Amino acid sequence: MVKNKNNKTIWSSRIKNKTSSLFQKVGNSLNIDKKLFKEDIAGSIVHVEMLFRQKIISFKIKNKIIYGLNKIEKEIIKNEFEYNIEYEDIHMNIEKRLFQIIGDEAGYVHAARSRNDQVITDFKMWTTSATKEINKNLDNIIKTILKISEKNIETIMPGFTHLKNAQAVSFAHYLMTYVEMFTRDKKRFFNNLDSLSECPLGVAALTGTPFNIDRNFTAKKLGFKKPTNNSIDTVSDRDFVLDFLYSVSVCSMHISRIAEELILWNSDGFNLITLSDKVVTGSSIMPQKKNPDLLEFLRSKTGTTYGNLFSMLTILKGLPISYFKDLQDDKEILFKSNEILINCIIILNEVLVNLKPNKQKMLDLADSGYITATDLADYLVKNHSIPFRKAYQITASIVNFAEKKKKKLNELKIEELKKIEPKLTIDVLKVFNLKNSVNSKKSYGGTSFDNIKKMIIKYKKT
Ligand code: ARG
């Protein structure tokens, strides 16, 4: 229950019975919204500065309130602040303490404001900082990937479709797919900043206020671009929470796909990479084991980020417009998703920095499964004016022949090839070379070494 300095609840003049202790327990959000203390104090300071500029409160009261709020901020930072769950949330805890420090004039802090607009203002500010922090972390991981890619331009591995050998690629080209994914994530988070830039402060409970407030002043001073347009929509809107949760879901889905693939490559069946001992764990019974637990953590956490998105969508679906207590859950959900994503990005970064490609294994696997068959079909089209569908049939006959003879394509003799397609000449043998195969894919976005080098330079510049 929220009390003023005389230890009376703020709404005790209307509500006579004491709130049940169970309701206090489940209804308080203090341990969750504590995180918002900085934003809350900044918001209140700017609010009273505006109240003074608009001649709603005196210079003296403004200064007293600001003095109290600064003192409270120091107390919280120094862990000297006494939280009380009876006061429901961080906003009321701060207000209650303000009464203790400066007396009844503390009450002016809430003129022309409600907790409804106060909470969303704080929350939008927090979400803006979190969004920027996520993008910094994404920048870091992109840098890591570019570094590893630079070292692996000529590392050749099989590219798979349906998990079957498809065509040879550079390991760097493969890694650069992660750069594309994380760059899209960054853009998605960045775009969210637009709706986060509208300031809710001053819409009060739901209607606006009769005070002559200056919402442009508070918006600008708190780092927003402009005030929101409709007071009722403002207190009910949680689209910015959904945008954030969706962006987290997509980014963690990317991380999960990468994790799943690395788990496969690290399996004894593939053995294409070796994970560092820093990111594996042992088994309690099988002494030989090194399990990729951290990658599995990355995969599983996506379940929670999706769940959080769906929790919020579900909370909102039946709510009439304006504020309801249901909305209080938005913070726990968003904070959790944010924490998960930051941890996942940092862990993936650690996994990648320490990962070793098993280059010989990659090459050996690429050298199986007739992986250069498409190169042969392309060669027939380019060098012997054969339509692609016909070239495909000829190549299939050559693969069948090699399979029967238990030979790789690069082990076939020109005489054997000529029996199937008489037009073939000795230079065809070059197309079975894996390096040539990778390097031939010079089309924009393809896996040739030059393309990859250029792409790495391009991303390093941004
Ligand atoms: N802790 C609440 C929340 O975060 C504060 C909003 C209170 N507003 C109200 N009308 N009860 O949603």
CSV table of C-alpha atoms and ligand atoms in Angstrom, one decimal:
chain,number,residue,atom,x,y,z
A,1,MET,CA,0.0,0.0,0.0
A,2,VAL,CA,1.2,3.5,-0.8
A,3,LYS,CA,1.6,5.7,2.2
A,4,ASN,CA,2.4,9.4,2.6
A,5,LYS,CA,4.8,10.8,5.2
A,6,ASN,CA,2.3,10.3,8.0
A,7,ASN,CA,2.3,6.7,7.1
A,8,LYS,CA,-1.2,6.8,5.7
A,9,THR,CA,-1.8,5.1,2.4
A,10,ILE,CA,-2.2,7.6,-0.4
A,11,TRP,CA,-5.7,6.3,-1.3
A,12,SER,CA,-6.8,5.6,2.3
A,13,SER,CA,-9.3,8.5,2.2
A,14,ARG,CA,-11.4,6.3,-0.1
A,15,ILE,CA,-10.3,2.7,0.5
A,16,LYS,CA,-10.8,1.8,4.1
A,17,ASN,CA,-9.9,-1.9,4.3
A,18,LYS,CA,-6.2,-2.9,4.4
A,19,THR,CA,-5.2,-4.6,1.1
A,20,SER,CA,-4.9,-8.3,1.7
A,21,SER,CA,-1.3,-9.5,2.2
A,22,LEU,CA,-1.7,-12.0,-0.7
A,23,PHE,CA,-2.7,-9.2,-3.0
A,24,GLN,CA,0.2,-7.1,-1.8
A,25,LYS,CA,2.5,-10.1,-2.6
A,26,VAL,CA,1.2,-10.8,-6.1
A,27,GLY,CA,0.3,-7.3,-7.0
A,28,ASN,CA,3.6,-5.6,-6.3
A,29,SER,CA,6.1,-5.2,-9.0
A,30,LEU,CA,8.9,-3.7,-7.0
A,31,ASN,CA,11.5,-6.3,-7.5
A,32,ILE,CA,11.0,-6.1,-11.3
A,33,ASP,CA,10.6,-2.4,-11.9
A,34,LYS,CA,13.4,-1.4,-9.5
A,35,LYS,CA,15.5,-1.3,-12.7
A,36,LEU,CA,13.6,1.8,-13.8
A,37,PHE,CA,14.8,4.0,-10.9
A,38,LYS,CA,17.2,6.2,-13.0
A,39,GLU,CA,14.6,6.8,-15.7
A,40,ASP,CA,11.9,7.5,-13.1
A,41,ILE,CA,14.1,10.1,-11.3
A,42,ALA,CA,15.1,11.7,-14.6
A,43,GLY,CA,11.4,11.8,-15.7
A,44,SER,CA,10.3,13.4,-12.4
A,45,ILE,CA,13.1,16.0,-12.5
A,46,VAL,CA,12.2,17.1,-16.0
A,47,HIS,CA,8.5,17.0,-15.1
A,48,VAL,CA,9.0,19.5,-12.2
A,49,GLU,CA,11.3,21.7,-14.3
A,50,MET,CA,8.5,21.9,-16.8
A,51,LEU,CA,5.9,22.6,-14.0
A,52,PHE,CA,8.1,25.5,-12.9
A,53,ARG,CA,8.6,26.9,-16.4
A,54,GLN,CA,4.8,26.8,-16.9
A,55,LYS,CA,4.3,28.6,-13.6
A,56,ILE,CA,2.5,25.6,-12.1
A,57,ILE,CA,4.9,25.3,-9.1
A,58,SER,CA,7.3,27.7,-7.5
A,59,PHE,CA,11.1,27.9,-8.0
A,60,LYS,CA,11.5,26.9,-4.4
A,61,ILE,CA,9.3,23.8,-4.6
A,62,LYS,CA,10.9,22.7,-7.9
A,63,ASN,CA,14.4,22.9,-6.3
A,64,LYS,CA,13.3,21.1,-3.2
A,65,ILE,CA,11.9,18.3,-5.2
A,66,ILE,CA,15.0,18.0,-7.4
A,67,TYR,CA,17.2,18.0,-4.3
A,68,GLY,CA,15.1,15.2,-2.9
A,69,LEU,CA,15.1,13.2,-6.1
A,70,ASN,CA,18.9,13.5,-6.5
A,71,LYS,CA,19.4,12.4,-2.9
A,72,ILE,CA,17.2,9.4,-3.5
A,73,GLU,CA,19.2,8.5,-6.6
A,74,LYS,CA,22.4,8.5,-4.7
A,75,GLU,CA,20.8,6.4,-1.9
A,76,ILE,CA,19.7,3.8,-4.5
A,77,ILE,CA,23.1,3.7,-6.2
A,78,LYS,CA,24.9,3.3,-2.9
A,79,ASN,CA,22.4,0.5,-1.9
A,80,GLU,CA,21.3,2.7,1.0
A,81,PHE,CA,17.7,3.0,-0.1
A,82,GLU,CA,15.1,1.1,1.9
A,83,TYR,CA,12.6,-0.6,-0.5
A,84,ASN,CA,9.2,-1.5,0.8
A,85,ILE,CA,7.0,-3.9,-1.1
A,86,GLU,CA,4.0,-2.3,0.6
A,87,TYR,CA,4.6,0.6,-1.7
A,88,GLU,CA,3.9,-1.6,-4.7
A,89,ASP,CA,6.4,-0.4,-7.2
A,90,ILE,CA,9.6,1.7,-7.7
A,91,HIS,CA,7.6,4.8,-8.6
A,92,MET,CA,5.7,4.8,-5.3
A,93,ASN,CA,8.8,3.9,-3.3
A,94,ILE,CA,10.5,6.9,-4.7
A,95,GLU,CA,7.6,9.2,-4.1
A,96,LYS,CA,7.2,7.9,-0.6
A,97,ARG,CA,10.8,8.6,0.2
A,98,LEU,CA,10.5,12.1,-1.3
A,99,PHE,CA,7.8,12.8,1.3
A,100,GLN,CA,10.2,11.7,4.0
A,101,ILE,CA,13.0,13.9,2.8
A,102,ILE,CA,11.2,17.1,1.8
A,103,GLY,CA,7.7,16.9,3.4
A,104,ASP,CA,4.3,17.5,2.0
A,105,GLU,CA,5.5,19.6,-0.9
A,106,ALA,CA,6.7,16.3,-2.4
A,107,GLY,CA,3.1,15.9,-3.4
A,108,TYR,CA,3.5,18.5,-6.2
A,109,VAL,CA,5.7,16.1,-8.2
A,110,HIS,CA,2.5,14.3,-9.2
A,111,ALA,CA,0.6,17.3,-10.5
A,112,ALA,CA,-0.4,16.9,-14.1
A,113,ARG,CA,0.9,13.3,-14.2
A,114,SER,CA,-0.4,9.9,-13.4
A,115,ARG,CA,1.5,6.7,-12.8
A,116,ASN,CA,0.1,5.5,-16.1
A,117,ASP,CA,2.1,8.0,-18.2
A,118,GLN,CA,5.0,8.0,-15.7
A,119,VAL,CA,5.5,4.2,-16.0
A,120,ILE,CA,5.4,4.1,-19.8
A,121,THR,CA,7.8,7.1,-20.1
A,122,ASP,CA,10.3,5.3,-17.9
A,123,PHE,CA,9.8,2.0,-19.7
A,124,LYS,CA,10.2,3.5,-23.1
A,125,MET,CA,13.4,5.2,-22.0
A,126,TRP,CA,14.7,2.0,-20.6
A,127,THR,CA,13.7,0.0,-23.7
A,128,THR,CA,15.5,2.6,-25.9
A,129,SER,CA,18.7,2.2,-24.0
A,130,ALA,CA,18.4,-1.6,-24.1
A,131,THR,CA,17.8,-1.5,-27.8
A,132,LYS,CA,21.0,0.5,-28.3
A,133,GLU,CA,22.9,-1.8,-26.0
A,134,ILE,CA,21.7,-4.9,-28.0
A,135,ASN,CA,22.9,-3.2,-31.2
A,136,LYS,CA,26.3,-2.6,-29.6
A,137,ASN,CA,26.6,-6.3,-28.8
A,138,LEU,CA,25.5,-7.2,-32.3
A,139,ASP,CA,28.3,-4.9,-33.6
A,140,ASN,CA,30.8,-6.8,-31.5
A,141,ILE,CA,29.7,-10.2,-32.7
A,142,ILE,CA,29.8,-9.0,-36.3
A,143,LYS,CA,33.3,-7.8,-35.8
A,144,THR,CA,34.3,-11.3,-34.4
A,145,ILE,CA,32.7,-13.0,-37.4
A,146,LEU,CA,34.5,-10.8,-39.8
A,147,LYS,CA,37.9,-11.6,-38.1
A,148,ILE,CA,37.3,-15.3,-38.3
A,149,SER,CA,36.1,-15.0,-41.9
A,150,GLU,CA,39.2,-13.2,-42.9
A,151,LYS,CA,41.3,-16.1,-41.7
A,152,ASN,CA,39.1,-18.7,-43.5
A,153,ILE,CA,38.6,-17.4,-47.0
A,154,GLU,CA,40.4,-20.3,-48.6
A,155,THR,CA,39.0,-22.9,-46.1
A,156,ILE,CA,36.8,-25.1,-48.3
A,157,MET,CA,33.8,-27.0,-47.0
A,158,PRO,CA,30.7,-28.6,-48.4
A,159,GLY,CA,27.7,-26.4,-48.7
A,160,PHE,CA,24.6,-28.4,-47.9
A,161,THR,CA,21.0,-28.5,-48.9
A,162,HIS,CA,18.8,-31.0,-47.1
A,163,LEU,CA,22.0,-31.7,-45.1
A,164,LYS,CA,23.3,-33.5,-48.2
A,165,ASN,CA,26.5,-32.3,-50.0
A,166,ALA,CA,25.3,-29.7,-52.5
A,167,GLN,CA,28.2,-27.5,-53.8
A,168,ALA,CA,31.6,-26.5,-52.4
A,169,VAL,CA,31.8,-23.2,-50.5
A,170,SER,CA,34.3,-21.2,-48.6
A,171,PHE,CA,33.9,-21.5,-44.8
A,172,ALA,CA,34.2,-17.7,-44.7
A,173,HIS,CA,31.3,-17.3,-47.0
A,174,TYR,CA,29.3,-19.6,-44.7
A,175,LEU,CA,30.2,-17.5,-41.7
A,176,MET,CA,29.3,-14.3,-43.5
A,177,THR,CA,25.7,-15.5,-43.5
A,178,TYR,CA,25.7,-14.8,-39.8
A,179,VAL,CA,26.8,-11.2,-40.6
A,180,GLU,CA,23.8,-10.8,-42.9
A,181,MET,CA,21.5,-12.2,-40.2
A,182,PHE,CA,22.8,-10.0,-37.4
A,183,THR,CA,22.8,-6.9,-39.7
A,184,ARG,CA,19.1,-7.5,-40.4
A,185,ASP,CA,18.6,-7.8,-36.6
A,186,LYS,CA,20.4,-4.6,-36.1
A,187,LYS,CA,18.2,-2.8,-38.6
A,188,ARG,CA,15.0,-4.3,-37.0
A,189,PHE,CA,16.1,-3.0,-33.5
A,190,PHE,CA,17.1,0.3,-35.0
A,191,ASN,CA,13.7,0.7,-36.7
A,192,ASN,CA,12.0,0.2,-33.3
A,193,LEU,CA,13.6,3.4,-32.1
A,194,ASP,CA,11.1,5.4,-34.1
A,195,SER,CA,8.0,4.5,-32.1
A,196,LEU,CA,10.0,4.6,-29.0
A,197,SER,CA,10.8,8.2,-29.7
A,198,GLU,CA,7.3,9.4,-28.8
A,199,CYS,CA,7.0,10.6,-25.2
A,200,PRO,CA,4.0,9.6,-23.1
A,201,LEU,CA,4.6,12.0,-20.2
A,202,GLY,CA,1.8,14.4,-19.6
A,203,VAL,CA,-1.2,12.3,-20.9
A,204,ALA,CA,-1.9,11.7,-17.2
A,205,ALA,CA,-4.3,8.9,-16.4
A,206,LEU,CA,-5.9,8.8,-19.8
A,207,THR,CA,-7.4,12.1,-20.8
A,208,GLY,CA,-4.6,14.7,-20.6
A,209,THR,CA,-4.7,17.4,-18.0
A,210,PRO,CA,-6.2,20.8,-17.4
A,211,PHE,CA,-2.8,22.2,-16.4
A,212,ASN,CA,-1.0,24.3,-19.0
A,213,ILE,CA,1.8,21.8,-19.4
A,214,ASP,CA,4.5,21.8,-22.1
A,215,ARG,CA,4.8,18.3,-23.4
A,216,ASN,CA,7.3,19.3,-26.1
A,217,PHE,CA,9.7,20.5,-23.5
A,218,THR,CA,9.5,17.3,-21.4
A,219,ALA,CA,9.7,15.1,-24.5
A,220,LYS,CA,12.9,16.9,-25.9
A,221,LYS,CA,14.6,17.1,-22.5
A,222,LEU,CA,14.1,13.4,-21.9
A,223,GLY,CA,15.6,12.5,-25.3
A,224,PHE,CA,12.4,11.8,-27.2
A,225,LYS,CA,11.5,13.4,-30.5
A,226,LYS,CA,8.0,14.5,-29.8
A,227,PRO,CA,5.0,13.8,-27.5
A,228,THR,CA,2.5,11.1,-28.3
A,229,ASN,CA,-0.7,12.2,-30.1
A,230,ASN,CA,-3.6,10.6,-28.2
A,231,SER,CA,-3.8,10.4,-24.4
A,232,ILE,CA,-6.0,7.3,-24.3
A,233,ASP,CA,-3.9,5.4,-26.8
A,234,THR,CA,-0.8,6.4,-25.0
A,235,VAL,CA,-1.7,4.6,-21.8
A,236,SER,CA,-2.8,1.5,-23.5
A,237,ASP,CA,-0.2,1.2,-26.2
A,238,ARG,CA,2.3,-1.6,-25.7
A,239,ASP,CA,3.2,-2.1,-29.4
A,240,PHE,CA,6.7,-0.9,-28.6
A,241,VAL,CA,7.0,-3.9,-26.2
A,242,LEU,CA,5.8,-6.3,-28.9
A,243,ASP,CA,8.3,-4.8,-31.4
A,244,PHE,CA,11.1,-5.3,-29.0
A,245,LEU,CA,10.0,-8.9,-28.1
A,246,TYR,CA,9.5,-9.8,-31.8
A,247,SER,CA,13.0,-8.4,-32.6
A,248,VAL,CA,14.5,-10.4,-29.7
A,249,SER,CA,12.6,-13.5,-31.0
A,250,VAL,CA,14.0,-13.2,-34.5
A,251,CYS,CA,17.5,-12.5,-33.3
A,252,SER,CA,17.4,-15.4,-30.8
A,253,MET,CA,16.0,-17.6,-33.6
A,254,HIS,CA,19.1,-16.7,-35.7
A,255,ILE,CA,21.3,-17.6,-32.8
A,256,SER,CA,19.5,-20.9,-32.3
A,257,ARG,CA,19.9,-21.9,-35.9
A,258,ILE,CA,23.6,-21.1,-35.8
A,259,ALA,CA,23.8,-23.1,-32.5
A,260,GLU,CA,22.0,-26.1,-34.0
A,261,GLU,CA,24.3,-26.1,-37.0
A,262,LEU,CA,27.4,-25.9,-34.9
A,263,ILE,CA,26.1,-28.7,-32.7
A,264,LEU,CA,25.7,-30.8,-35.8
A,265,TRP,CA,29.2,-29.9,-37.1
A,266,ASN,CA,30.7,-30.7,-33.7
A,267,SER,CA,29.0,-34.1,-33.6
A,268,ASP,CA,31.2,-37.2,-34.2
A,269,GLY,CA,29.3,-37.8,-37.4
A,270,PHE,CA,30.4,-34.6,-39.0
A,271,ASN,CA,33.5,-33.5,-36.9
A,272,LEU,CA,33.9,-30.4,-39.0
A,273,ILE,CA,34.7,-28.1,-36.0
A,274,THR,CA,36.3,-28.4,-32.6
A,275,LEU,CA,34.8,-26.4,-29.8
A,276,SER,CA,37.0,-25.0,-27.1
A,277,ASP,CA,37.0,-26.6,-23.6
A,278,LYS,CA,35.7,-23.3,-22.4
A,279,VAL,CA,32.3,-23.9,-23.9
A,280,VAL,CA,31.8,-27.7,-23.4
A,281,THR,CA,30.9,-29.8,-20.4
A,282,GLY,CA,31.7,-33.3,-19.4
A,283,SER,CA,29.4,-36.2,-18.6
A,284,SER,CA,29.0,-37.6,-15.1
A,285,ILE,CA,29.4,-41.2,-16.3
A,286,MET,CA,31.1,-41.1,-19.7
A,287,PRO,CA,34.7,-39.9,-19.2
A,288,GLN,CA,35.4,-39.3,-22.9
A,289,LYS,CA,32.5,-36.8,-23.4
A,290,LYS,CA,32.7,-33.1,-24.3
A,291,ASN,CA,29.2,-31.9,-24.7
A,292,PRO,CA,28.2,-28.6,-26.5
A,293,ASP,CA,26.0,-27.6,-23.6
A,294,LEU,CA,26.3,-23.9,-24.1
A,295,LEU,CA,25.2,-24.2,-27.7
A,296,GLU,CA,22.2,-26.2,-26.5
A,297,PHE,CA,21.5,-23.3,-24.0
A,298,LEU,CA,21.4,-20.9,-26.9
A,299,ARG,CA,19.0,-23.1,-28.8
A,300,SER,CA,16.7,-23.6,-25.8
A,301,LYS,CA,16.5,-20.0,-24.8
A,302,THR,CA,14.7,-19.2,-28.1
A,303,GLY,CA,11.8,-21.1,-26.6
A,304,THR,CA,11.6,-18.6,-23.8
A,305,THR,CA,11.9,-15.5,-26.1
A,306,TYR,CA,9.1,-16.8,-28.3
A,307,GLY,CA,7.0,-17.6,-25.2
A,308,ASN,CA,7.5,-14.0,-23.9
A,309,LEU,CA,6.3,-12.6,-27.3
A,310,PHE,CA,3.2,-14.8,-27.1
A,311,SER,CA,2.6,-13.9,-23.4
A,312,MET,CA,2.5,-10.2,-24.3
A,313,LEU,CA,0.4,-10.7,-27.4
A,314,THR,CA,-2.0,-12.7,-25.3
A,315,ILE,CA,-2.2,-10.2,-22.5
A,316,LEU,CA,-3.1,-7.5,-25.0
A,317,LYS,CA,-5.6,-9.4,-27.1
A,318,GLY,CA,-8.6,-9.0,-24.7
A,319,LEU,CA,-7.8,-5.7,-23.1
A,320,PRO,CA,-10.1,-2.7,-23.8
A,321,ILE,CA,-8.3,0.5,-24.5
A,322,SER,CA,-6.5,2.4,-21.6
A,323,TYR,CA,-4.7,1.2,-18.5
A,324,PHE,CA,-5.3,-2.1,-16.7
A,325,LYS,CA,-3.3,-3.9,-14.2
A,326,ASP,CA,-2.6,-6.7,-16.7
A,327,LEU,CA,-0.2,-4.3,-18.4
A,328,GLN,CA,2.1,-4.4,-15.4
A,329,ASP,CA,3.4,-7.8,-16.6
A,330,ASP,CA,5.0,-6.1,-19.6
A,331,LYS,CA,8.1,-5.2,-17.8
A,332,GLU,CA,9.0,-8.7,-16.4
A,333,ILE,CA,8.6,-10.1,-19.9
A,334,LEU,CA,10.6,-7.5,-21.7
A,335,PHE,CA,13.4,-7.5,-19.1
A,336,LYS,CA,13.7,-11.3,-19.2
A,337,SER,CA,13.9,-11.3,-23.0
A,338,ASN,CA,16.5,-8.6,-23.0
A,339,GLU,CA,18.6,-10.4,-20.5
A,340,ILE,CA,18.4,-13.7,-22.4
A,341,LEU,CA,19.4,-12.1,-25.7
A,342,ILE,CA,22.3,-10.2,-24.3
A,343,ASN,CA,23.6,-13.4,-22.6
A,344,CYS,CA,23.1,-15.4,-25.8
A,345,ILE,CA,25.0,-12.9,-28.0
A,346,ILE,CA,27.9,-12.8,-25.5
A,347,ILE,CA,28.0,-16.7,-25.3
A,348,LEU,CA,27.8,-17.1,-29.1
A,349,ASN,CA,30.7,-14.6,-29.4
A,350,GLU,CA,32.7,-16.7,-27.0
A,351,VAL,CA,31.9,-19.9,-28.8
A,352,LEU,CA,32.9,-18.4,-32.2
A,353,VAL,CA,36.2,-16.8,-31.0
A,354,ASN,CA,37.4,-20.1,-29.7
A,355,LEU,CA,36.0,-22.3,-32.5
A,356,LYS,CA,38.5,-24.3,-34.7
A,357,PRO,CA,37.5,-25.4,-38.1
A,358,ASN,CA,38.8,-29.0,-38.8
A,359,LYS,CA,40.0,-27.9,-42.2
A,360,GLN,CA,41.1,-31.3,-43.5
A,361,LYS,CA,37.8,-32.9,-42.5
A,362,MET,CA,35.9,-30.1,-44.2
A,363,LEU,CA,37.9,-30.6,-47.4
A,364,ASP,CA,37.6,-34.4,-47.2
A,365,LEU,CA,33.8,-34.1,-46.8
A,366,ALA,CA,33.6,-31.6,-49.6
A,367,ASP,CA,35.5,-34.1,-51.8
A,368,SER,CA,32.7,-36.6,-51.5
A,369,GLY,CA,29.2,-36.9,-52.7
A,370,TYR,CA,30.0,-35.8,-56.3
A,371,ILE,CA,29.9,-32.2,-55.1
A,372,THR,CA,31.3,-30.8,-58.4
A,373,ALA,CA,28.5,-32.3,-60.5
A,374,THR,CA,26.8,-28.9,-61.0
A,375,ASP,CA,30.2,-27.4,-62.1
A,376,LEU,CA,30.4,-30.1,-64.8
A,377,ALA,CA,26.8,-29.3,-66.0
A,378,ASP,CA,27.7,-25.5,-66.0
A,379,TYR,CA,30.9,-26.3,-67.9
A,380,LEU,CA,29.0,-28.1,-70.7
A,381,VAL,CA,26.6,-25.2,-71.1
A,382,LYS,CA,29.4,-22.6,-71.2
A,383,ASN,CA,32.0,-24.5,-73.3
A,384,HIS,CA,30.0,-26.8,-75.6
A,385,SER,CA,26.8,-24.8,-76.2
A,386,ILE,CA,24.6,-27.5,-74.7
A,387,PRO,CA,21.3,-26.4,-73.1
A,388,PHE,CA,21.3,-26.8,-69.3
A,389,ARG,CA,18.7,-29.5,-69.1
A,390,LYS,CA,20.7,-31.6,-71.6
A,391,ALA,CA,23.9,-30.9,-69.7
A,392,TYR,CA,22.2,-32.0,-66.5
A,393,GLN,CA,21.3,-35.4,-68.1
A,394,ILE,CA,24.9,-35.9,-69.4
A,395,THR,CA,26.3,-35.1,-65.9
A,396,ALA,CA,23.8,-37.4,-64.3
A,397,SER,CA,25.1,-40.2,-66.6
A,398,ILE,CA,28.7,-39.4,-65.7
A,399,VAL,CA,27.8,-39.5,-61.9
A,400,ASN,CA,26.0,-42.8,-62.4
A,401,PHE,CA,29.1,-44.2,-64.2
A,402,ALA,CA,31.4,-42.9,-61.4
A,403,GLU,CA,29.2,-44.4,-58.8
A,404,LYS,CA,29.2,-47.8,-60.5
A,405,LYS,CA,33.0,-47.7,-60.8
A,406,LYS,CA,33.2,-46.5,-57.2
A,407,LYS,CA,35.3,-43.5,-58.3
A,408,LYS,CA,35.1,-39.8,-57.4
A,409,LEU,CA,34.5,-37.5,-60.4
A,410,ASN,CA,38.1,-36.2,-60.2
A,411,GLU,CA,39.3,-39.8,-60.5
A,412,LEU,CA,37.7,-40.4,-63.9
A,413,LYS,CA,39.9,-40.5,-67.0
A,414,ILE,CA,39.2,-38.3,-70.0
A,415,GLU,CA,38.6,-41.4,-72.1
A,416,GLU,CA,35.9,-42.6,-69.7
A,417,LEU,CA,34.2,-39.2,-69.8
A,418,LYS,CA,34.4,-39.0,-73.6
A,419,LYS,CA,32.6,-42.3,-73.9
A,420,ILE,CA,29.6,-40.6,-72.3
A,421,GLU,CA,30.0,-37.2,-74.0
A,422,PRO,CA,32.3,-37.2,-77.0
A,423,LYS,CA,32.6,-33.4,-77.1
A,424,LEU,CA,34.5,-33.4,-73.9
A,425,THR,CA,38.2,-32.4,-73.9
A,426,ILE,CA,41.0,-32.7,-71.3
A,427,ASP,CA,40.4,-29.2,-69.8
A,428,VAL,CA,37.1,-30.5,-68.3
A,429,LEU,CA,39.1,-32.1,-65.5
A,430,LYS,CA,39.7,-28.7,-64.0
A,431,VAL,CA,36.1,-28.3,-63.1
A,432,PHE,CA,36.4,-31.2,-60.6
A,433,ASN,CA,38.9,-29.2,-58.6
A,434,LEU,CA,37.2,-27.9,-55.4
A,435,LYS,CA,39.1,-24.6,-55.3
A,436,ASN,CA,38.3,-23.9,-58.9
A,437,SER,CA,34.7,-24.8,-58.1
A,438,VAL,CA,34.5,-22.3,-55.2
A,439,ASN,CA,36.3,-19.6,-57.1
A,440,SER,CA,34.2,-19.9,-60.2
A,441,LYS,CA,31.1,-18.5,-58.3
A,442,LYS,CA,32.0,-14.9,-59.1
A,443,SER,CA,28.4,-13.6,-59.5
A,444,TYR,CA,27.5,-10.9,-57.0
A,445,GLY,CA,27.0,-12.5,-53.6
A,446,GLY,CA,28.6,-15.8,-54.7
A,447,THR,CA,31.3,-17.7,-52.8
A,448,SER,CA,34.5,-16.8,-54.9
A,449,PHE,CA,37.4,-15.7,-52.8
A,450,ASP,CA,37.5,-12.3,-54.3
A,451,ASN,CA,33.8,-11.7,-53.6
A,452,ILE,CA,34.3,-12.7,-50.0
A,453,LYS,CA,37.3,-10.4,-49.6
A,454,LYS,CA,35.3,-7.5,-51.0
A,455,MET,CA,32.3,-8.3,-48.8
A,456,ILE,CA,34.5,-8.4,-45.7
A,457,ILE,CA,36.0,-5.0,-46.6
A,458,LYS,CA,32.5,-3.6,-47.2
A,459,TYR,CA,31.3,-4.7,-43.8
A,460,LYS,CA,34.4,-3.6,-42.0
A,461,LYS,CA,33.7,0.0,-43.3
A,462,THR,CA,30.2,0.1,-41.9
B,1,ARG,N1,3.2,-0.7,-11.4
B,1,ARG,C1,2.2,-0.4,-12.3
B,1,ARG,C2,2.5,-0.8,-13.7
B,1,ARG,O1,3.7,-0.9,-14.0
B,1,ARG,C3,1.9,1.0,-12.2
B,1,ARG,C4,0.8,1.6,-12.9
B,1,ARG,C5,-0.2,1.9,-12.0
B,1,ARG,N2,-1.4,2.5,-12.6
B,1,ARG,C6,-2.6,2.3,-12.1
B,1,ARG,N3,-3.6,2.8,-12.7
B,1,ARG,N4,-2.7,1.4,-11.1
B,1,ARG,O2,1.7,-1.0,-14.5
